[in-house]
Short mmCIF file of C-alpha atoms and ligand atoms in Angstrom, two decimals:
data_model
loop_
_atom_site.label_atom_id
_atom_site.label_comp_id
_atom_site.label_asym_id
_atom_site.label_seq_id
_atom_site.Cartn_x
_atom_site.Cartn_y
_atom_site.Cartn_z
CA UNK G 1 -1.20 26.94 -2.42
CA UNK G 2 -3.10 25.90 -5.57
CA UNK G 3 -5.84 23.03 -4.92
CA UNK G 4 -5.33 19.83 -6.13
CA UNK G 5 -7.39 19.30 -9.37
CA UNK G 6 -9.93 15.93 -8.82
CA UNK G 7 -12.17 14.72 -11.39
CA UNK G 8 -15.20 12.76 -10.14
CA UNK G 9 -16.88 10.55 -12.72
CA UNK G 10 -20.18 11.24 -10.96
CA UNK G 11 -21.61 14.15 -9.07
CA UNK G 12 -21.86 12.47 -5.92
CA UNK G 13 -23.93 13.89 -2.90
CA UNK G 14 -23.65 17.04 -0.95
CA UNK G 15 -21.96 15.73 2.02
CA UNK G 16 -19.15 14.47 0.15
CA UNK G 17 -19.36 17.75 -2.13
CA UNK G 18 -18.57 19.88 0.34
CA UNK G 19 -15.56 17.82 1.87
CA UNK G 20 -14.30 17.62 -1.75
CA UNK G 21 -15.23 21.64 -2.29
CA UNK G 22 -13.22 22.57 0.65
CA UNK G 23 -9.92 21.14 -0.42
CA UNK G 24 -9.81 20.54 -3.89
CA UNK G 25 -10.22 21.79 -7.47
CA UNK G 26 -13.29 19.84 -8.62
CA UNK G 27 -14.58 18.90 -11.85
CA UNK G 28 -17.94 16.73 -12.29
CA UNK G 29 -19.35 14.62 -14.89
CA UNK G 30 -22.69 16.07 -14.92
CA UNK G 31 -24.60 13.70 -17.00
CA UNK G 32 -27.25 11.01 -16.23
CA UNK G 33 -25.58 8.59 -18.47
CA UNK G 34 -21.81 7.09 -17.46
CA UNK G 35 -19.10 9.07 -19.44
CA UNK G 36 -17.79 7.51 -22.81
CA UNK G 37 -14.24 5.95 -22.29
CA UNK G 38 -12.93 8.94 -25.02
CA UNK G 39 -14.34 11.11 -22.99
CA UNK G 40 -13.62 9.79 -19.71
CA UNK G 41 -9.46 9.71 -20.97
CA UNK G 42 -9.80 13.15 -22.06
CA UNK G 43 -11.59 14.59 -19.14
CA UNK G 44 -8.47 13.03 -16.60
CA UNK G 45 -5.64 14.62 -18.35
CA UNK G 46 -3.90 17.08 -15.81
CA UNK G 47 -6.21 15.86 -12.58
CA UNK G 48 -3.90 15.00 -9.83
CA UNK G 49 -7.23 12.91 -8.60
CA UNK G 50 -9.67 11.04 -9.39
CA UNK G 51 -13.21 9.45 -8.13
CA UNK G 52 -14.47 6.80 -9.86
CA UNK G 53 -18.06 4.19 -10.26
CA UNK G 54 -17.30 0.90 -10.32
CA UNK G 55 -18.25 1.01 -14.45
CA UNK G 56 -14.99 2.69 -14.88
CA UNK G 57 -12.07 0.09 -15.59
CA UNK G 58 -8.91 2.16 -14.25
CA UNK G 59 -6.11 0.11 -16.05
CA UNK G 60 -2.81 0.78 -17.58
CA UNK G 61 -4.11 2.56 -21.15
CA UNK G 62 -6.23 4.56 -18.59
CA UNK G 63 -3.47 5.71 -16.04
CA UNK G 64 -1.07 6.56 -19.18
CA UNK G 65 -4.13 8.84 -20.09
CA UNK G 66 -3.36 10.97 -16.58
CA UNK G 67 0.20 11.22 -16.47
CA UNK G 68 -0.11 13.95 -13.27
CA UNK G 69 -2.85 11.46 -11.43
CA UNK G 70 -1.81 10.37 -7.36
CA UNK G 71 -4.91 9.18 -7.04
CA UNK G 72 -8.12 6.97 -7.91
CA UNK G 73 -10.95 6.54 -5.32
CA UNK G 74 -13.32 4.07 -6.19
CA UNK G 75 -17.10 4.57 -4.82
CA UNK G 76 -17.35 0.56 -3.85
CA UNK G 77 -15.78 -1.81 -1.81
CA UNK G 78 -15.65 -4.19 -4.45
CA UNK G 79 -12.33 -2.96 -6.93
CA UNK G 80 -12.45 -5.71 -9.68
CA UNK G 81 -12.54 -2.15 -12.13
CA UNK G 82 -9.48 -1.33 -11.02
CA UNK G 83 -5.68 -2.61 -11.97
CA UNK G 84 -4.67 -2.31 -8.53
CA UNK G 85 -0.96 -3.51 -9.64
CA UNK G 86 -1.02 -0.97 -12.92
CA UNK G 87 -2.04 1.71 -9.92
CA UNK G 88 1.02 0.68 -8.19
CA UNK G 89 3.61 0.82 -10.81
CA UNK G 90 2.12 4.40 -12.12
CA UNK G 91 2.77 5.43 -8.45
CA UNK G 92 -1.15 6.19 -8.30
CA UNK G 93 -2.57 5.14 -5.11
CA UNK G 94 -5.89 3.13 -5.16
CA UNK G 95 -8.45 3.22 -2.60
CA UNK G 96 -12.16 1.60 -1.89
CA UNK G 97 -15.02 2.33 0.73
CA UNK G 98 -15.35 -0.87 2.59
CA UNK G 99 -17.26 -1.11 6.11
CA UNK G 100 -19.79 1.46 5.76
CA UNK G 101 -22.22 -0.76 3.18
CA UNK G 102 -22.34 -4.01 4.89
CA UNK G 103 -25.29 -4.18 6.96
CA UNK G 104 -27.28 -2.14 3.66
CA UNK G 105 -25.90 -5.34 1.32
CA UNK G 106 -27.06 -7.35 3.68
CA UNK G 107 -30.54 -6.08 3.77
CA UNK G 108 -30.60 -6.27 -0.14
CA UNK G 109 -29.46 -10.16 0.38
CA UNK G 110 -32.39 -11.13 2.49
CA UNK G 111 -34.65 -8.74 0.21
CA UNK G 112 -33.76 -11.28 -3.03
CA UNK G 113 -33.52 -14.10 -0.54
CA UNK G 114 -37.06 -13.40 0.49
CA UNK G 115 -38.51 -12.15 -2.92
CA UNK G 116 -37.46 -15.01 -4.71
CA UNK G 117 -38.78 -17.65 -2.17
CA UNK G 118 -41.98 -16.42 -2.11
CA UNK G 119 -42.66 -15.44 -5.31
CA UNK G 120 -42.85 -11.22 -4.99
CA UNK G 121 -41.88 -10.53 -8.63
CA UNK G 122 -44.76 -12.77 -9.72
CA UNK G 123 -47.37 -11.68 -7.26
CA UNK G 124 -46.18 -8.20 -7.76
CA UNK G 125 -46.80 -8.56 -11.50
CA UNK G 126 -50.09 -10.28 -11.10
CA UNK G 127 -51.22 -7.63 -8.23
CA UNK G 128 -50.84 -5.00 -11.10
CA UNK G 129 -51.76 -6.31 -13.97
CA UNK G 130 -55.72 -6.23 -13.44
CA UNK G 131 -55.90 -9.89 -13.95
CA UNK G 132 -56.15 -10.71 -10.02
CA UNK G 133 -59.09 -12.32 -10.05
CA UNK G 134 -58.65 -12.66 -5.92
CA UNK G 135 -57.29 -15.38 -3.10
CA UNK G 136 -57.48 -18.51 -4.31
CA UNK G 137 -55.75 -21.59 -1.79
CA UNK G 138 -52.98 -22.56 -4.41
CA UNK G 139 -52.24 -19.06 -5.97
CA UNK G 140 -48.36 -18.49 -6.00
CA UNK G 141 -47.38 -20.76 -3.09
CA UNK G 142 -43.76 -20.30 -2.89
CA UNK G 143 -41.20 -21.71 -0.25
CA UNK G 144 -40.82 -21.08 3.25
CA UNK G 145 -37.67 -19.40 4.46
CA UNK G 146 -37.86 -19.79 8.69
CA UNK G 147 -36.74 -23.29 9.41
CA UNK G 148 -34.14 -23.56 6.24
CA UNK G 149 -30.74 -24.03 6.10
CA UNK G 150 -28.99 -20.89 4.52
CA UNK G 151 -25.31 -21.47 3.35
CA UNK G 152 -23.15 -17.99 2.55
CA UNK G 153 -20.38 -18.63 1.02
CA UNK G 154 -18.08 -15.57 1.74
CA UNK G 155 -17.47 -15.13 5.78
CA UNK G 156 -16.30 -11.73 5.41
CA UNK G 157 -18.54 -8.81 6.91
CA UNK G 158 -21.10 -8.72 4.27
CA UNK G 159 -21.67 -12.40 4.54
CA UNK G 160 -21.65 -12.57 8.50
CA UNK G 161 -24.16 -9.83 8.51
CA UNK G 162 -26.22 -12.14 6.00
CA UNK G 163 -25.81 -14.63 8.68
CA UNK G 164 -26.94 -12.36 11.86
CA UNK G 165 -30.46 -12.00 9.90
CA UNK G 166 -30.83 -15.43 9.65
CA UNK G 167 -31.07 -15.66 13.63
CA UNK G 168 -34.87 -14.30 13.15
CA UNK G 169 -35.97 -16.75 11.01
CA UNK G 170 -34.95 -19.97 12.56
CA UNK G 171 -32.40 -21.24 10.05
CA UNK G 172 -30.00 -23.41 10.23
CA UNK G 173 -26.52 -21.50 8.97
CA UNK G 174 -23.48 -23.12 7.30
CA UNK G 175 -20.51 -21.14 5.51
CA UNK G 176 -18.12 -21.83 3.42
CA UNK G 177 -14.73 -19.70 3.18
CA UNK G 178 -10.75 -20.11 2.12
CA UNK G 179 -10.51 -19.47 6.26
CA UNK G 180 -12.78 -20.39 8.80
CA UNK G 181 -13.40 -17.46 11.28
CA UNK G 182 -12.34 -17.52 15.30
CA UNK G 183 -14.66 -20.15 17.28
CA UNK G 184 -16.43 -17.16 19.20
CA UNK G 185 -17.94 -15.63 15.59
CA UNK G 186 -19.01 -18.72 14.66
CA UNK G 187 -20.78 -19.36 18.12
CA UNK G 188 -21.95 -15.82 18.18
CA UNK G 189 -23.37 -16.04 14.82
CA UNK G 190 -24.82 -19.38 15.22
CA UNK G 191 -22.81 -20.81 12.26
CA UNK G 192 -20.63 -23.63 10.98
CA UNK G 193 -18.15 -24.01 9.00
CA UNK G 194 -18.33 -26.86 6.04
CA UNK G 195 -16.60 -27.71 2.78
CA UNK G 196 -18.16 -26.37 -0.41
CA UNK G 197 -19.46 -29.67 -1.57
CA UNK G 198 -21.28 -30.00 1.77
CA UNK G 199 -22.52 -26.63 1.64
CA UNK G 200 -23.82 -27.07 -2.00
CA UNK G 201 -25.52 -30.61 -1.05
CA UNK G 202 -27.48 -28.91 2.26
CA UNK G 203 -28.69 -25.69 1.42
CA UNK G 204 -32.19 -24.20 0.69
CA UNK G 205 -30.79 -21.16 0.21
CA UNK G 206 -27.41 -19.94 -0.93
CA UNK G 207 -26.18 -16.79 -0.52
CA UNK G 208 -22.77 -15.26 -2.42
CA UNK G 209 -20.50 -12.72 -0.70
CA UNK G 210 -16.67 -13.31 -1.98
CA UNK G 211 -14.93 -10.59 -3.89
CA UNK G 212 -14.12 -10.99 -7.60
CA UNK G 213 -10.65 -12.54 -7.82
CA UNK G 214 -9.09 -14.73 -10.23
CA UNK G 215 -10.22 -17.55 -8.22
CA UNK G 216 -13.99 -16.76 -8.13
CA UNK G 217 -14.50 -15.85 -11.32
CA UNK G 218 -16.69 -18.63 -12.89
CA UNK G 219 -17.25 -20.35 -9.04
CA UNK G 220 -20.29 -21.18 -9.57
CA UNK G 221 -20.16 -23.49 -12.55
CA UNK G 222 -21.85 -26.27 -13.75
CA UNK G 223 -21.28 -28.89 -11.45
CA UNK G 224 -21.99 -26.93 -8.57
CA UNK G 225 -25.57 -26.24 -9.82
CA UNK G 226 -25.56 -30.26 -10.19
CA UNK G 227 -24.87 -31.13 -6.68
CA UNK G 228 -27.65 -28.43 -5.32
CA UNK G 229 -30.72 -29.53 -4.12
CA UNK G 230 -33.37 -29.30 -7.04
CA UNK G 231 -35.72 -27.60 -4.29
CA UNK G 232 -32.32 -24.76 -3.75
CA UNK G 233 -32.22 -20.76 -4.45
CA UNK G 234 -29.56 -19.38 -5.58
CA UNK G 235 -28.82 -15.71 -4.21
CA UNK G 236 -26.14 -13.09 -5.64
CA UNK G 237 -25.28 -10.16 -4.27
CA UNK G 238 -21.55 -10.02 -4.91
CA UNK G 239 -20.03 -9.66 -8.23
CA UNK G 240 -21.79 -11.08 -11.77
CA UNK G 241 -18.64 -13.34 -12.98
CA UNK G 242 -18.74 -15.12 -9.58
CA UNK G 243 -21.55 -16.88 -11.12
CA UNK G 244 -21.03 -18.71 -15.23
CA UNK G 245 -24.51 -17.33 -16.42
CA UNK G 246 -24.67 -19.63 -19.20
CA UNK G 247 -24.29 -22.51 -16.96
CA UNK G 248 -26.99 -21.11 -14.55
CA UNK G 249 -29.33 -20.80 -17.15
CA UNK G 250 -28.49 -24.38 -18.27
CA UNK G 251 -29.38 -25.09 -14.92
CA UNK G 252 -32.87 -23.50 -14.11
CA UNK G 253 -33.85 -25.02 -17.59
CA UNK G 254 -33.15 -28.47 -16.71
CA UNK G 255 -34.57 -27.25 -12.97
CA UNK G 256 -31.33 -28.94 -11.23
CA UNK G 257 -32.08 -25.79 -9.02
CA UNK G 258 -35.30 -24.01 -8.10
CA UNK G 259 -34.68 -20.54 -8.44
CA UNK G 260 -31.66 -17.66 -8.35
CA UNK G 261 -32.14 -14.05 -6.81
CA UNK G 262 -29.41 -11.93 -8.53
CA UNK G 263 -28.25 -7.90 -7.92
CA UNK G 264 -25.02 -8.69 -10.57
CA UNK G 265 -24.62 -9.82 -13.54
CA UNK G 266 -21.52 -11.46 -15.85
CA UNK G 267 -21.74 -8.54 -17.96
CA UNK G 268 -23.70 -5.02 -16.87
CA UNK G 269 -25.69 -3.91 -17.77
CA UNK G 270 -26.05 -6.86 -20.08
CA UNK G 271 -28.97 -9.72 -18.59
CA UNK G 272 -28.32 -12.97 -20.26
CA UNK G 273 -32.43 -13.32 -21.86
CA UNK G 274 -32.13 -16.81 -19.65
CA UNK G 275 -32.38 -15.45 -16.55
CA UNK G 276 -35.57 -13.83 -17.41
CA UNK G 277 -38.08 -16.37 -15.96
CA UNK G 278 -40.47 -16.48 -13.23
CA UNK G 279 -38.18 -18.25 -10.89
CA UNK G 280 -35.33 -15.63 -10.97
CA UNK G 281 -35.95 -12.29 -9.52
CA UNK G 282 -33.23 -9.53 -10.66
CA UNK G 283 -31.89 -6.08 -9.56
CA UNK G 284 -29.70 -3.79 -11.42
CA UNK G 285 -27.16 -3.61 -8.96
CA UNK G 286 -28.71 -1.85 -5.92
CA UNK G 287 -27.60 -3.51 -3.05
CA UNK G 288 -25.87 -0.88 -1.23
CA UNK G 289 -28.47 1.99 -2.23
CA UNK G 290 -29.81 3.42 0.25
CA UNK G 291 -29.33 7.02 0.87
CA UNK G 292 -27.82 6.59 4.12
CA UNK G 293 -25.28 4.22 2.63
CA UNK G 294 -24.47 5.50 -0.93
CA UNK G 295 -23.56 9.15 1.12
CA UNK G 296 -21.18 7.98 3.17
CA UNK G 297 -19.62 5.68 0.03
CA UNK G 298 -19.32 8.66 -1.60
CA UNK G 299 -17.77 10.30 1.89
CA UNK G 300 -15.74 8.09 2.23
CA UNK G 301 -14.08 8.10 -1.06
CA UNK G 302 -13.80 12.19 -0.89
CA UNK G 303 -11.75 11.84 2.11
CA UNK G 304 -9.64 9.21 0.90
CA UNK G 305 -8.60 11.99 -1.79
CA UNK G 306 -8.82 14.63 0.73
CA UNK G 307 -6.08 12.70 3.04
CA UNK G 308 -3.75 12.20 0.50
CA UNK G 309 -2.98 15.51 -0.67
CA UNK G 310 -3.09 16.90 3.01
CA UNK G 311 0.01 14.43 3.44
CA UNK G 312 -1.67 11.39 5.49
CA UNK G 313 -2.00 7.98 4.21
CA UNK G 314 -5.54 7.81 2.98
CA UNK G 315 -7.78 5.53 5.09
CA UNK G 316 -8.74 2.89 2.65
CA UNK G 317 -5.67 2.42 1.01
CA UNK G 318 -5.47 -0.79 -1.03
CA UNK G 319 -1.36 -0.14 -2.41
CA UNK G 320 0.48 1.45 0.71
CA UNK G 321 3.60 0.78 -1.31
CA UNK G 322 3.06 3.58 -3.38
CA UNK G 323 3.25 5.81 -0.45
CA UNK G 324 6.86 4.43 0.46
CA UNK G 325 8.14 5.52 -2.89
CA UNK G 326 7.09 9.09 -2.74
C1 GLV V 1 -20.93 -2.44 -4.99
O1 GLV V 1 -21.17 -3.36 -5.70
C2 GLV V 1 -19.69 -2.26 -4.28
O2 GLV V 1 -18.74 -3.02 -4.52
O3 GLV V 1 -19.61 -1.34 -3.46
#
């Protein structure tokens, strides 16, 4: 029987190569850069599959592009690029990699968390420029972390795994979320649950882990900056339109808040020129990159494809109805 034909928008890594190699016709976009839309539309035509970056928006104009396409596997658990309803109705199943990049996203959380608190981008800056001119008492003080009160906003994996870290340090942890977990997570973690307002008002540090959705986008506004603490960090790890970057910048300008740590960004790769000041430290996006992590993502997402066309319902399904209809 002929192999299904997948395209991957990326060449991926050689675990999830030779999964893919085994059971399917494969195609890979070779190139460093990400592949033009035209290019992208053109490349899909007649693939039966598909593995995607999160810079790829998957919606209707692009499914109508790939008439013979079952599926799209998105290497992320966050699926804001993809038109999970326009999957549905083109009978194309959708799927994501969540689980495997928690603890990594974590890391990354505590890495910002950390940096911007005490000042790394500076110091790193200064440390290389040739400038140093050696310790002096008052050189970069920053702000301690162990002792603070971290709020996460977001109690799903990522953001209880922000909270397990925070045992180490001494802090005081509060979370915000549309449900409050069972008694025994929040007793294991150490953890209570507040309202946002509270959360906003007691916080040194906050820490962002909910998923783009209609009702995040823009969360962080205006008014939330105004009832942080002026002495509060900001910390973003989750998706860039969580957080109005205009008002943010509004905000570190009139120092209503001390600092922001941020891996995302409203528009990517886009940084609004605001954010770059001292008290901000950013990433391009790296929270789940590490090796380790980024191979099984990519795993993960090859056997999502591979179960499909061997007849099973993929693991990380995020439209089971399609699977009904077929
Ligand atoms: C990365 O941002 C992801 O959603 O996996």
């Amino acid at each position: 029987m002929a192999k299904p034909k997948v395209f991957a928008t990326h060449e991926l890594f050689e675990d999830a190569r030779q999964i893919l190699g085994e059971n399917c016709e494969m195609e890979y976009w070779a190139k460093a850069e990400r592949p033009p839309r035209e290019e992208l539309l053109r490349r899909v035509q007649g693939k039966e599959g598909l593995i995607c970056l999160l810079t790829e928006k998957i919606n209707d104009e692009f499914l109508r592009a790939a008439p013979k396409l079952r599926i799209v596997a998105n290497v992320a658990v966050g699926f804001d690029n993809i038109d999970v309803a326009a999957c549905t109705k083109h009978g194309v199943a959708a799927t994501n990699t969540p689980g495997v990049l928690d603890e990594t996203t974590a890391d990354f959380a505590w890495t910002l968390l950390m940096a911007v608190a005490r000042r790394l981008g500076e110091g790193e800056a200064l440390a290389r420029s040739g400038n140093w001119k050696g310790w002096d008492l008052d050189q970069l003080v920053g702000t301690d972390v162990w002792g603070k009160t971290l709020g996460i906003v977001g109690f799903g994996r990522i953001g209880r795994a922000v909270a397990r870290r925070a045992g180490g340090f001494q802090m005081k942890v509060i979370y915000t979320d549309a449900l409050r977990v069972p008694e025994s997570v929040e007793k294991e973690l150490n953890a209570a649950f507040c309202d946002m307002n509270t959360l906003l008002a007691e916080s040194d540090f906050i820490s962002v882990h909910v998923p783009l959705l209609p009702e995040t986008r823009g969360l962080f506004d205006s008014p939330k900056f105004y009832r942080m603490k002026p002495t509060a960090f900001l910390i973003n790890t989750s998706r860039g339109p969580v957080v109005d970057e205009a008002a943010l910048v509004a905000a570190l300008e009139e120092r209503k808040i001390a600092g922001a740590a941020l891996d995302v960004y409203e528009n990517e790769p886009f940084i609004h020129p605001g954010l770059k000041r001292a008290n901000v430290v950013l990433a391009p996006h790296i929270a789940s990159a590490s090796l380790e992590t980024r191979t099984k993502m990519a795993c993960i997402a090859a056997n999502n494809v591979v179960s499909l066309f061997a007849g099973q319902r993929p693991p990380n399904i995020l439209n089971p109805e399609v699977l009904k209809a077929t």
